[in-house]
PDB file of C-alpha atoms and ligand atoms in Angstrom:
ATOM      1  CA  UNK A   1     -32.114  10.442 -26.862  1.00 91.00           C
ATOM      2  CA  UNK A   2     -30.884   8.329 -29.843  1.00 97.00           C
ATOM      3  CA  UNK A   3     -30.792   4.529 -29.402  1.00 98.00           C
ATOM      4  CA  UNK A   4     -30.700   1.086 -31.266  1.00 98.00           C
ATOM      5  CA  UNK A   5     -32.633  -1.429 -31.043  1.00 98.00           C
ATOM      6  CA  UNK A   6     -31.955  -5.103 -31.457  1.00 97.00           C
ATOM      7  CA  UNK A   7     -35.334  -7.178 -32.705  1.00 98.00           C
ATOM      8  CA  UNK A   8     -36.190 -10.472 -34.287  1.00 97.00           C
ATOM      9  CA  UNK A   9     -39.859 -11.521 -35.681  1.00 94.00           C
ATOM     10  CA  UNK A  10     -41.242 -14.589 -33.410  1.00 95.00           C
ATOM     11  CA  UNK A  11     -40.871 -17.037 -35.791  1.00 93.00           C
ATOM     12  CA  UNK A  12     -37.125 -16.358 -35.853  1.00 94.00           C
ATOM     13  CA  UNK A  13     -37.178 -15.934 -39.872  1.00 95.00           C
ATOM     14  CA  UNK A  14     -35.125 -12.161 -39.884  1.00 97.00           C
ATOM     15  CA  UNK A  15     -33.838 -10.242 -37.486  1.00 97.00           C
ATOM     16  CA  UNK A  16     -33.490  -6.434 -37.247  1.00 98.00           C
ATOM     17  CA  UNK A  17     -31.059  -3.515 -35.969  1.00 98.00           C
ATOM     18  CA  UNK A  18     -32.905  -0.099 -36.242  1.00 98.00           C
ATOM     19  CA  UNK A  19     -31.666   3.292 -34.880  1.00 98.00           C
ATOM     20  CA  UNK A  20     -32.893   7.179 -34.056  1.00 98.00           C
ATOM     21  CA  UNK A  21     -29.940   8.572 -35.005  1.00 98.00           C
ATOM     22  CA  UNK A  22     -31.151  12.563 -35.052  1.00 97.00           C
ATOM     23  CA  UNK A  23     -28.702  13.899 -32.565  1.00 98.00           C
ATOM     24  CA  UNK A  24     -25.896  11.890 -33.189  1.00 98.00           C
ATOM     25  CA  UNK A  25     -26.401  13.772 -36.801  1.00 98.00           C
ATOM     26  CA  UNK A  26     -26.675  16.920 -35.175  1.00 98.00           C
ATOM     27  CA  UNK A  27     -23.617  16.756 -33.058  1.00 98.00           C
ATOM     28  CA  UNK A  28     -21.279  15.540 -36.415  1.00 98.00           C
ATOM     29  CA  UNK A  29     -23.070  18.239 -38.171  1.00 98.00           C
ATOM     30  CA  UNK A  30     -21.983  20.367 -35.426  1.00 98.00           C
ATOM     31  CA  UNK A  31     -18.359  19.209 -35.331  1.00 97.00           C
ATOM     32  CA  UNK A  32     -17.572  19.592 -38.839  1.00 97.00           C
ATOM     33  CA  UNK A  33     -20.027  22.229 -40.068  1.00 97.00           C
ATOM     34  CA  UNK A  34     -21.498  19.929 -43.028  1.00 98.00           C
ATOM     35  CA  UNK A  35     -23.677  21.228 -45.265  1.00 98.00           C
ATOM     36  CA  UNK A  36     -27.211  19.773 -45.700  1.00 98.00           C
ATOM     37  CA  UNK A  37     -25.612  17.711 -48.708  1.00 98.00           C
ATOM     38  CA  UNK A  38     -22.422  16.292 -46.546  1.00 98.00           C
ATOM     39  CA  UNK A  39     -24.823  16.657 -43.599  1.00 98.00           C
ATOM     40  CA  UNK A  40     -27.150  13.239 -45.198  1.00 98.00           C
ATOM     41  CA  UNK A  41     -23.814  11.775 -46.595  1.00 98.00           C
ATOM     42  CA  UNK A  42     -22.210  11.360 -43.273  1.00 98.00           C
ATOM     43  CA  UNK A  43     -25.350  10.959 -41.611  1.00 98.00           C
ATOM     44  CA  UNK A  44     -26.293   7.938 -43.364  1.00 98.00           C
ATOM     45  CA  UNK A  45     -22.761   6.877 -42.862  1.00 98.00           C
ATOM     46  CA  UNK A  46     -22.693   7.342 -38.811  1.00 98.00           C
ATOM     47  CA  UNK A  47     -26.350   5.644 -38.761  1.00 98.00           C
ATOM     48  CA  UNK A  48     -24.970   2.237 -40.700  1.00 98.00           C
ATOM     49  CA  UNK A  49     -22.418   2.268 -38.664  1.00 98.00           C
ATOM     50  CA  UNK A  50     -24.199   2.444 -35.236  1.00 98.00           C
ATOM     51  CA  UNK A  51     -26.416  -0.930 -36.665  1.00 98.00           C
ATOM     52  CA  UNK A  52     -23.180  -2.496 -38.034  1.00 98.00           C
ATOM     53  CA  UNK A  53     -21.200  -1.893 -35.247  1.00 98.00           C
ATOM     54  CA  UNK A  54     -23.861  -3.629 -32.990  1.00 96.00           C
ATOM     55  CA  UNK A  55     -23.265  -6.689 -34.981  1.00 96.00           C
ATOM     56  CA  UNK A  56     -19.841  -7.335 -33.443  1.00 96.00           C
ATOM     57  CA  UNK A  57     -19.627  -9.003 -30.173  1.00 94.00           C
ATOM     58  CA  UNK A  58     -16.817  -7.395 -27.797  1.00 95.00           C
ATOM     59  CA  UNK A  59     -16.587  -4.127 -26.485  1.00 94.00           C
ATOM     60  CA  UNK A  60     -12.767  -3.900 -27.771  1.00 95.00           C
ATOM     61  CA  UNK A  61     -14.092  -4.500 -31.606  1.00 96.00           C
ATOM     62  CA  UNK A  62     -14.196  -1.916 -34.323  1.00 97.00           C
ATOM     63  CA  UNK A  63     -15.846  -1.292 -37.355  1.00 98.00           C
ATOM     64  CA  UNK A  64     -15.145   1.631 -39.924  1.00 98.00           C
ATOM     65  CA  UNK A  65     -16.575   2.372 -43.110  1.00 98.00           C
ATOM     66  CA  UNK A  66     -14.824   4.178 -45.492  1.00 98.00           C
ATOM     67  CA  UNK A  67     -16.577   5.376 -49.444  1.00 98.00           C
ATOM     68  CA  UNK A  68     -14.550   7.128 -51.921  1.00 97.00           C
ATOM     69  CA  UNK A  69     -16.903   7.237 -54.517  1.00 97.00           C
ATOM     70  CA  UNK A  70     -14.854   9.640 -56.768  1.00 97.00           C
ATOM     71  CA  UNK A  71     -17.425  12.493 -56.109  1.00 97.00           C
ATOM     72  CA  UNK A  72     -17.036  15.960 -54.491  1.00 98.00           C
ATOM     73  CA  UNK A  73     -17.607  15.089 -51.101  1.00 98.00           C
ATOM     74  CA  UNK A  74     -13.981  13.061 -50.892  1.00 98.00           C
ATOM     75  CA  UNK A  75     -13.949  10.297 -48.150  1.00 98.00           C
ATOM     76  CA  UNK A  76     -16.138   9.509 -45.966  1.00 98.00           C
ATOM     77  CA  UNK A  77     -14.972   7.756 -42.998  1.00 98.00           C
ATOM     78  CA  UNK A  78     -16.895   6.478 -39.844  1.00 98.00           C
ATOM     79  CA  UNK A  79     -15.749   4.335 -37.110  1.00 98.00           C
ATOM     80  CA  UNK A  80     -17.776   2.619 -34.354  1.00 98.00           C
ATOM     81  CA  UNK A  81     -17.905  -0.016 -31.509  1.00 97.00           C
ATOM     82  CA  UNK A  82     -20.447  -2.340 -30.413  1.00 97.00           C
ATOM     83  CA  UNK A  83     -21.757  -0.360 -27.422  1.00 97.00           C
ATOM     84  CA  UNK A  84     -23.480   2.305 -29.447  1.00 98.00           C
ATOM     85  CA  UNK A  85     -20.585   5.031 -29.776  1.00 98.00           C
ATOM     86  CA  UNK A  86     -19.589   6.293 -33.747  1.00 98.00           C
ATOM     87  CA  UNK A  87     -17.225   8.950 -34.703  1.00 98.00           C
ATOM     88  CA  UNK A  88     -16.913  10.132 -38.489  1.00 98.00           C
ATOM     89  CA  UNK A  89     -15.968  12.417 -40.771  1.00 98.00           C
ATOM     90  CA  UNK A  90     -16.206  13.493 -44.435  1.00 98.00           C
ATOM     91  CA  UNK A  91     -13.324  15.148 -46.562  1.00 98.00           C
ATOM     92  CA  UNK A  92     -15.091  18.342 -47.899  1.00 98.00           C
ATOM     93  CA  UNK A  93     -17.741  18.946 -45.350  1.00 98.00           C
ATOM     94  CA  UNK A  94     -18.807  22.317 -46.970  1.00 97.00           C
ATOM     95  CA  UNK A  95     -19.838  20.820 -50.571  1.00 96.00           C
ATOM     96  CA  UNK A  96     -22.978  21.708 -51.575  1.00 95.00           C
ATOM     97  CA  UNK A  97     -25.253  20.321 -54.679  1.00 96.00           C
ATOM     98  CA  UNK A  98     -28.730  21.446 -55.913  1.00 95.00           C
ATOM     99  CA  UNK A  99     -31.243  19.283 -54.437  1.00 94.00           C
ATOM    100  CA  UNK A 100     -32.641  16.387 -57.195  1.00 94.00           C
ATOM    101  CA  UNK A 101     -36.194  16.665 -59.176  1.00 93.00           C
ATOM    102  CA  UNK A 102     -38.320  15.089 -56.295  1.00 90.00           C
ATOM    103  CA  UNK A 103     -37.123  17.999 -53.838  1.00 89.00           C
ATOM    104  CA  UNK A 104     -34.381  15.309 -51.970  1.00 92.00           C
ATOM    105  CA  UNK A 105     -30.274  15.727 -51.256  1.00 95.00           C
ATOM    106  CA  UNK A 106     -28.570  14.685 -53.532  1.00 96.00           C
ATOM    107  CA  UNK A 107     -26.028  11.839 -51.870  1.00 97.00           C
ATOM    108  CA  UNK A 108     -25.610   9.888 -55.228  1.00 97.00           C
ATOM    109  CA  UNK A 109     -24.024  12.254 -57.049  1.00 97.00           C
ATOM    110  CA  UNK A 110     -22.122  14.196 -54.045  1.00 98.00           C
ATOM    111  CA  UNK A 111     -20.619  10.775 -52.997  1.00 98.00           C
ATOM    112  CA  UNK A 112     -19.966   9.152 -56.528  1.00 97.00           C
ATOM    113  CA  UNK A 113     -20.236   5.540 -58.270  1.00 96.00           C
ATOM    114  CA  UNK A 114     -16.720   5.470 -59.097  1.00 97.00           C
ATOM    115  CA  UNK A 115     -14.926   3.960 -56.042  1.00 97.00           C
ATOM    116  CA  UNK A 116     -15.538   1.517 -53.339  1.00 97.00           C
ATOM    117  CA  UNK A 117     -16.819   1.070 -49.877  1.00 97.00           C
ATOM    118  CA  UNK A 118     -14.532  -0.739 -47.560  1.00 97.00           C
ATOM    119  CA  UNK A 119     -15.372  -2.270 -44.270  1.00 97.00           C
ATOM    120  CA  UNK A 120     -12.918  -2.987 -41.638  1.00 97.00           C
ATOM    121  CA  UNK A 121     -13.692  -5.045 -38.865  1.00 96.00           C
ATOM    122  CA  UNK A 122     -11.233  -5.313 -36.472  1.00 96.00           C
ATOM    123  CA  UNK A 123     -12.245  -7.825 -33.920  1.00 92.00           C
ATOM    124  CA  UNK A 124      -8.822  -8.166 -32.448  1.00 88.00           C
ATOM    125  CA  UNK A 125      -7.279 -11.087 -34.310  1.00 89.00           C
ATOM    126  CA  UNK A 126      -4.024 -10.738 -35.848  1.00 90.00           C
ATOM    127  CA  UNK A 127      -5.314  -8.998 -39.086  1.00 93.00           C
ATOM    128  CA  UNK A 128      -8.799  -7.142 -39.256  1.00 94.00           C
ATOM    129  CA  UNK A 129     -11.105  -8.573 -41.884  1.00 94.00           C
ATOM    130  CA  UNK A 130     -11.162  -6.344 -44.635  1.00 96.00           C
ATOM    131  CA  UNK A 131     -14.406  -6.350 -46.833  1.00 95.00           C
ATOM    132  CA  UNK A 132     -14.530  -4.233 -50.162  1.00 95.00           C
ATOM    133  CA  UNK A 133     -17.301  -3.805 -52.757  1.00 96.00           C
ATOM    134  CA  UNK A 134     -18.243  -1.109 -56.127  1.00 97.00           C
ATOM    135  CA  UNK A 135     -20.520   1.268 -54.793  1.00 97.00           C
ATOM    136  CA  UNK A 136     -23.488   1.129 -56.791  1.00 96.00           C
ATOM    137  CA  UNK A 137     -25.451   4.372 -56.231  1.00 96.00           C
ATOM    138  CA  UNK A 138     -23.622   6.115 -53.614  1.00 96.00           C
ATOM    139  CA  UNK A 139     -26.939   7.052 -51.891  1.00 97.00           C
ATOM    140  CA  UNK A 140     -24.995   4.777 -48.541  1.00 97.00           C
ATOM    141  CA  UNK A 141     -28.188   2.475 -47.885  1.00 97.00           C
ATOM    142  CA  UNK A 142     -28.130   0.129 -50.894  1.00 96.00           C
ATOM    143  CA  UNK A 143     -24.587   0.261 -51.107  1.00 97.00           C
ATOM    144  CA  UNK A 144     -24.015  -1.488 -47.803  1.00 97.00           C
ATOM    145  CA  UNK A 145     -26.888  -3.675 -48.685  1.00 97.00           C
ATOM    146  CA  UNK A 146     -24.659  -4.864 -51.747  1.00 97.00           C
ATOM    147  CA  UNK A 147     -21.610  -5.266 -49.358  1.00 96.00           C
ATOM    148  CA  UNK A 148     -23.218  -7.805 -47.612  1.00 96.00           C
ATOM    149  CA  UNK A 149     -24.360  -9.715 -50.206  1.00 96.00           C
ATOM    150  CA  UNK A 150     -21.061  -9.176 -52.015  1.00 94.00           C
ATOM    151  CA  UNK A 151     -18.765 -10.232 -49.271  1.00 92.00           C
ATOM    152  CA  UNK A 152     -20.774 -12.148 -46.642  1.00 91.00           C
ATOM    153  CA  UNK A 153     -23.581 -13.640 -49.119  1.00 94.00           C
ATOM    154  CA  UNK A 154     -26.396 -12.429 -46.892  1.00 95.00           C
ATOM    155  CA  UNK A 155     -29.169 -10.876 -48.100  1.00 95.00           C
ATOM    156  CA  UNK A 156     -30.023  -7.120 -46.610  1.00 97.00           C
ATOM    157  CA  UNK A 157     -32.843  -4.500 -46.928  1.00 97.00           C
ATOM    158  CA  UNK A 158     -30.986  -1.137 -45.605  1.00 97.00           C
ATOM    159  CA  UNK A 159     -33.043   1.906 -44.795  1.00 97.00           C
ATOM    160  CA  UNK A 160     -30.882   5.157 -43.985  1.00 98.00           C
ATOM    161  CA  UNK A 161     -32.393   8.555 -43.829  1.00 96.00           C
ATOM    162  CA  UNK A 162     -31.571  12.117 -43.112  1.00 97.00           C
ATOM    163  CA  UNK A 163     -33.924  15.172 -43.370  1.00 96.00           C
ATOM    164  CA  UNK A 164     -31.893  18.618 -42.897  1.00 96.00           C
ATOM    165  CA  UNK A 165     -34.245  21.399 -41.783  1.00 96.00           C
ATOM    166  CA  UNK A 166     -33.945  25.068 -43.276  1.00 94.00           C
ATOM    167  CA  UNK A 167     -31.633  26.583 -40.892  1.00 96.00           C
ATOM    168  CA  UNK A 168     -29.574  23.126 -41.729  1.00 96.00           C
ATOM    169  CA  UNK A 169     -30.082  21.638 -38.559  1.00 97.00           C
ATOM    170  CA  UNK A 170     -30.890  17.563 -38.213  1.00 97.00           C
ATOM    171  CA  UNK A 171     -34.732  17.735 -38.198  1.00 97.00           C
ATOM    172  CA  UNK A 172     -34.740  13.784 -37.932  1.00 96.00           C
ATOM    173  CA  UNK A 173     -32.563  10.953 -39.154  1.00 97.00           C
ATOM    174  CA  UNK A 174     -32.766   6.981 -38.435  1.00 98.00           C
ATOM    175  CA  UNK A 175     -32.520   3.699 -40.114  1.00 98.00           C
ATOM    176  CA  UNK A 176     -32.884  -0.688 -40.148  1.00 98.00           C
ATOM    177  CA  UNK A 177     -31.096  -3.179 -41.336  1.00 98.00           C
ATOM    178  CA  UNK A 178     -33.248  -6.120 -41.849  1.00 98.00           C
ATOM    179  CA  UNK A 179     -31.638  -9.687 -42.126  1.00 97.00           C
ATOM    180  CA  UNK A 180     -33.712 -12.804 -43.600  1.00 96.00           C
ATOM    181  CA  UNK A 181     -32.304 -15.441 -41.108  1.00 94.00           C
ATOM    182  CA  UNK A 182     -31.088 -18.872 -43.103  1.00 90.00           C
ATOM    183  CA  UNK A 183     -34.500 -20.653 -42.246  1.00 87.00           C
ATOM    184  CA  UNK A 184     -36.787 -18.334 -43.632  1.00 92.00           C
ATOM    185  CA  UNK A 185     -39.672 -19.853 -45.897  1.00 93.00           C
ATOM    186  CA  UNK A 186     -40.590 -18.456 -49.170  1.00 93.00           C
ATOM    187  CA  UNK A 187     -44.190 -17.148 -48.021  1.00 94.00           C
ATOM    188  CA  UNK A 188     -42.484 -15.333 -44.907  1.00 94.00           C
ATOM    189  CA  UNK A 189     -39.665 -13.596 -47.158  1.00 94.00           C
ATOM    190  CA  UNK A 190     -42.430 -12.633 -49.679  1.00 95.00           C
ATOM    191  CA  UNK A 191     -44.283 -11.101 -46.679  1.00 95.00           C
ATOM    192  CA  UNK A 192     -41.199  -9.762 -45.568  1.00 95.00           C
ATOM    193  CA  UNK A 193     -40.591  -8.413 -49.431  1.00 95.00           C
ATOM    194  CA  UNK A 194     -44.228  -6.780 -49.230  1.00 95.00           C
ATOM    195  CA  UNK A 195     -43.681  -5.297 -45.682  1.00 94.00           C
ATOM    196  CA  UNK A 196     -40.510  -3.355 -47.267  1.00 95.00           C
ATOM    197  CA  UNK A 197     -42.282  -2.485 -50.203  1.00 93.00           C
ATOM    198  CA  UNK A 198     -45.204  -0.637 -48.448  1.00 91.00           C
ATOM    199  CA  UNK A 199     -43.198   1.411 -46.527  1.00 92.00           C
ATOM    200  CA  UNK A 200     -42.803   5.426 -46.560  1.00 89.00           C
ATOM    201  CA  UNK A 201     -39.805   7.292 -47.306  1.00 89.00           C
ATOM    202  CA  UNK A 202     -37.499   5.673 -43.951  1.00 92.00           C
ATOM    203  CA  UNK A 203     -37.057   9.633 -42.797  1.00 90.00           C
ATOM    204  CA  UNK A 204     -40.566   9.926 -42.052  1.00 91.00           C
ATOM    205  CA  UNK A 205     -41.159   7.302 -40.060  1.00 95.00           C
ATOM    206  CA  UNK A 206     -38.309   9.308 -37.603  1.00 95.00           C
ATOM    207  CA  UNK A 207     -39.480  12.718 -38.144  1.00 94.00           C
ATOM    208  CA  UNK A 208     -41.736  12.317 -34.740  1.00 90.00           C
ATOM    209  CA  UNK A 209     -41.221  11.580 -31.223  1.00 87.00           C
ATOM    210  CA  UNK A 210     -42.312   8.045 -32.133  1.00 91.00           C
ATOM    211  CA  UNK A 211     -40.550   5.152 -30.146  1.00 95.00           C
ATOM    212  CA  UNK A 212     -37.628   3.272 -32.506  1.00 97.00           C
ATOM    213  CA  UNK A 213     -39.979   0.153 -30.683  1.00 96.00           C
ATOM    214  CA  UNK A 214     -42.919   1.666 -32.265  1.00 96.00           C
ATOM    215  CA  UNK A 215     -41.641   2.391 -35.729  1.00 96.00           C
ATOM    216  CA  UNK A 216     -40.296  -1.674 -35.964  1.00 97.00           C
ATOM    217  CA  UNK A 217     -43.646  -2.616 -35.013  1.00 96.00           C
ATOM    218  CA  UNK A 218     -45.342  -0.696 -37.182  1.00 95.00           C
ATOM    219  CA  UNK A 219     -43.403  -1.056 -40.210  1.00 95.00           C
ATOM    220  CA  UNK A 220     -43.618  -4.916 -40.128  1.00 96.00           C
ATOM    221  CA  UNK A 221     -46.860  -5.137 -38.854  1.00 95.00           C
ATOM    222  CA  UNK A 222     -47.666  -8.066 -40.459  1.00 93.00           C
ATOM    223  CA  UNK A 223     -44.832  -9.992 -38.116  1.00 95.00           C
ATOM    224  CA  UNK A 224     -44.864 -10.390 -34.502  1.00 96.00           C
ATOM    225  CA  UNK A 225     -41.451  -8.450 -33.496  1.00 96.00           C
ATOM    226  CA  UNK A 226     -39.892  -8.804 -30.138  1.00 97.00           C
ATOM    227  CA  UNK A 227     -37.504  -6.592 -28.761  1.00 97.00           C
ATOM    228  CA  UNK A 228     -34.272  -7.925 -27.904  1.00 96.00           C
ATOM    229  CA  UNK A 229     -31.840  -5.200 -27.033  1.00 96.00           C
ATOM    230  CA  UNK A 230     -32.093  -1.414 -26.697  1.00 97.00           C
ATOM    231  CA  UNK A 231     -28.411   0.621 -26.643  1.00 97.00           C
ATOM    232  CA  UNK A 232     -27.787   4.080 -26.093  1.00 98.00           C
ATOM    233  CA  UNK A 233     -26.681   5.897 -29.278  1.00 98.00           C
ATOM    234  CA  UNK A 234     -24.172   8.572 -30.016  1.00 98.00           C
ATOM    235  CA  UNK A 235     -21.612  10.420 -31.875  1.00 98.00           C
ATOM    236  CA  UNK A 236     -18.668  10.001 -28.991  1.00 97.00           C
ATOM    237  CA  UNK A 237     -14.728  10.887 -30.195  1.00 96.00           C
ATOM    238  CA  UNK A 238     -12.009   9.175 -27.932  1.00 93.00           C
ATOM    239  CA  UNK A 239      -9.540  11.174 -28.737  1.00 95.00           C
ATOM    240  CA  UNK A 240      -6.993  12.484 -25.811  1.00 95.00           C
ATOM    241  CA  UNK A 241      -3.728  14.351 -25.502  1.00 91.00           C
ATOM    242  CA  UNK A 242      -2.308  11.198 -24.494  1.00 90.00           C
ATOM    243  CA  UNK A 243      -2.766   9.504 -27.917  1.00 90.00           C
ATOM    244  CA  UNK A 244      -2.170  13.107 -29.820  1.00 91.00           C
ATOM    245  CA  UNK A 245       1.035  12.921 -28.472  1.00 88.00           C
ATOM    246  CA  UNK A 246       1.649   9.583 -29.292  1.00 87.00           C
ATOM    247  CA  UNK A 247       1.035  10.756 -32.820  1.00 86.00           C
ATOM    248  CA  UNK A 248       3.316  13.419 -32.432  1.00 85.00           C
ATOM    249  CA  UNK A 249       6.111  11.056 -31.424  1.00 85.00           C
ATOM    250  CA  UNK A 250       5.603   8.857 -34.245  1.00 85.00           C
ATOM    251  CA  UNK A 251       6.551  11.632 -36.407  1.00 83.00           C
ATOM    252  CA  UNK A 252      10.092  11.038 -35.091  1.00 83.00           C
ATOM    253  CA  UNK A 253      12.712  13.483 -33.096  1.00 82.00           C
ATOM    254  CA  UNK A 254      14.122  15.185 -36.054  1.00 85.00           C
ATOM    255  CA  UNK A 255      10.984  16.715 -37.840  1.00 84.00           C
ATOM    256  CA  UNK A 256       9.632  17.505 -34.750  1.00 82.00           C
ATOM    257  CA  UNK A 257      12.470  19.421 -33.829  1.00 83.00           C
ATOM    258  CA  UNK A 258      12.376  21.002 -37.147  1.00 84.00           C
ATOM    259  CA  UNK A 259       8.524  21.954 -37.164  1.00 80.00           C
ATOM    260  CA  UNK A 260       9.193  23.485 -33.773  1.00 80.00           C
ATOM    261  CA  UNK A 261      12.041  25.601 -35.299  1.00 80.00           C
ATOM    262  CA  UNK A 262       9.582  27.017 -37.532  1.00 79.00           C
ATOM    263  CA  UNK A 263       6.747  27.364 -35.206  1.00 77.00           C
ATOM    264  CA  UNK A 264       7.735  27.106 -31.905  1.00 80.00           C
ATOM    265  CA  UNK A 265       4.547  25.496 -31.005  1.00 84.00           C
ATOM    266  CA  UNK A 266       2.811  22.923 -32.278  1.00 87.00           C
ATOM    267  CA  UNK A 267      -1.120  22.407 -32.790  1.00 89.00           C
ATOM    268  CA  UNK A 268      -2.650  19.089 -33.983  1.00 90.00           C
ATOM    269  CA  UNK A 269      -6.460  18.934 -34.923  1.00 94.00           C
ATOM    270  CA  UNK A 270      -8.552  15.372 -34.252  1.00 95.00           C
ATOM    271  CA  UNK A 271     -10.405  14.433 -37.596  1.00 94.00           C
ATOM    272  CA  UNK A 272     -13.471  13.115 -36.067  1.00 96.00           C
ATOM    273  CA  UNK A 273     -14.479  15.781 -33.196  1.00 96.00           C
ATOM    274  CA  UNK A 274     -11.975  18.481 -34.621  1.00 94.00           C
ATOM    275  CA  UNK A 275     -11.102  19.739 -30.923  1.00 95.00           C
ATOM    276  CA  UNK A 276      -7.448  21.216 -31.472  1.00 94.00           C
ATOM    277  CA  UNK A 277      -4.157  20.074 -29.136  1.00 94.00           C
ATOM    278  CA  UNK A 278      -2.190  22.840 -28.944  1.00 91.00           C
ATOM    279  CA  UNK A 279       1.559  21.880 -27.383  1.00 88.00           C
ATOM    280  CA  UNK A 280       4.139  24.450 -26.485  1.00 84.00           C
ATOM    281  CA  UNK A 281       6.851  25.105 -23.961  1.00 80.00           C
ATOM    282  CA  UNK A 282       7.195  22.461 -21.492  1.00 82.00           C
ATOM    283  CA  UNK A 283       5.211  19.728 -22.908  1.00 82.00           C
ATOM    284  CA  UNK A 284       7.541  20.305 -26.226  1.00 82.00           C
ATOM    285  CA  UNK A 285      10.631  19.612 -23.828  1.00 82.00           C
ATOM    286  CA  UNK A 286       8.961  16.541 -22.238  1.00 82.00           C
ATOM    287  CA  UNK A 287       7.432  15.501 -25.603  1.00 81.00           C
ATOM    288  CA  UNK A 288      11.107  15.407 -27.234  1.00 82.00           C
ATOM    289  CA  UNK A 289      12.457  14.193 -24.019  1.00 81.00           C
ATOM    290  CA  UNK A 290      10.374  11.169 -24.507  1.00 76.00           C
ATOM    291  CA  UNK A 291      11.011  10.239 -27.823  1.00 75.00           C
ATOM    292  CA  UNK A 292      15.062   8.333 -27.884  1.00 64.00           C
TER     293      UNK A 292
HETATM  294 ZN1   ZN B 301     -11.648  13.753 -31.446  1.00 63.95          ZN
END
């Protein structure tokens, strides 16, 4: 099962968010048929925003990322809540690119360096905050490390990894976001510094049935971490008929009417999950009924 966990050292000098994200993966990858290439892109994506979206504090509050990085992957959009539920999607799911020298995807170039990364948080003020940045390597991880620095001046180490087995299944995916908290001394952030430096490629610390517990602990090793929240993690779509129609009516009476003079029926696909609402006879009638 894929969770999050919430930790902070003892000392209270960073905190960190850290998530098994494998079958979350699996099920987008499942859902929109990704290759392995799109399959990492949006996987990174979904992981960040489990972490990120755990950052908010009411149940009602949103988050979505969205990079256009000007590559051949398109958009990539994902969309979460603070109670460990993402949804996301990329434009061209099906592009492929050779993998780079050392043998790894290649996210960089699929997702580009000319465009931005956007985070909206919608927290249910008036406006949502609205948070933009350059994307620097479009490999996902330091990107949103630069958007916080960029936009909320904090400083961020952000692990995000991906492996895609041969039959392009999720073998394993997972990843932190660690947070130097305002008080931190310089010998603790060099430690800190050191303890990030050391580590493995982030994948294979998750490509085992290690706990997420574990993995924190043993990656900053030199800290004492305590555990301060562990949330359920997955790739969940809300979509309904309810709010497909309610798309529908927005479209307004008169090129409703016409598409159904065409078609007769009328199928809408969700984005995120791709389930198809199919609407015909009756619910056509009631659907145009409803709309004055
Ligand atoms: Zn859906």
């Amino acid at each position: 099962m894929d969770y999050i966990i919430r930790a902070i050292d003892k000392k209270k000098t960073f905190r960190i968010f850290m998530v098994k994200s494998t079958e979350t993966v699996e099920t987008a990858r499942l859902h929109h048929n990704t290759s392995p290439t799109a399959s990492a892109a949006l996987g990174r994506t979904l992981t960040a925003g489990l972490m990120m979206g755990c950052m908010m504090k009411n149940e009602k509050d949103r988050l979505t990322i969205n990079i256009n990085g000007g590559g051949p992957l398109g958009t990539i959009l994902a969309v979460a809540d603070n109670q460990g539920h993402v949804k996301g999607y990329v434009e061209n799911p099906s592009v492929d690119l050779p993998l780079k020298d050392n043998g790894k995807l290649d996210v960089g170039s699929a997702v580009g360096t000319d465009g931005k990364m956007t985070v909206i948080t919608d927290i249910g003020m008036k406006e949502p905050y609205v948070g933009s940045t350059d994307l620097v390597t479009g490999e996902i991880g330091e990107d949103i490390a630069t958007y916080y620095w960029v936009s909320e001046q904090q400083q961020s180490a952000v692990a995000l990894g991906v492996l895609v087995d041969r039959d392009y299944r999720i073998k394993s995916a997972g990843g932190f976001i660690v947070q130097p908290l305002p008080f931190i001394e310089e010998e603790d952030l060099v430690k800190l510094e050191n303890a990030l430096g050391n580590m493995k490629s982030v994948s294979e610390y998750f490509d085992n049935d290690d706990d997420v517990e574990d993995i924190a602990r043993r990656i900053f090793s030199d800290f004492e971490v305590e555990i301060t929240d562990k949330i359920p993690a997955s790739f969940s779509c809300d979509c309904s008929e309810e709010r497909m129609e309610a798309a529908l009516i927005s479209i307004g009476k008169k090129d409703l009417e016409e598409i159904i003079r065409e078609d007769e029926t009328i199928e809408t696909v969700c984005h995120f999950c791709n389930k198809k609402y199919l609407f015909e006879g009756e619910k056509i009638e009631r659907l145009l009924d409803g709309i004055r």
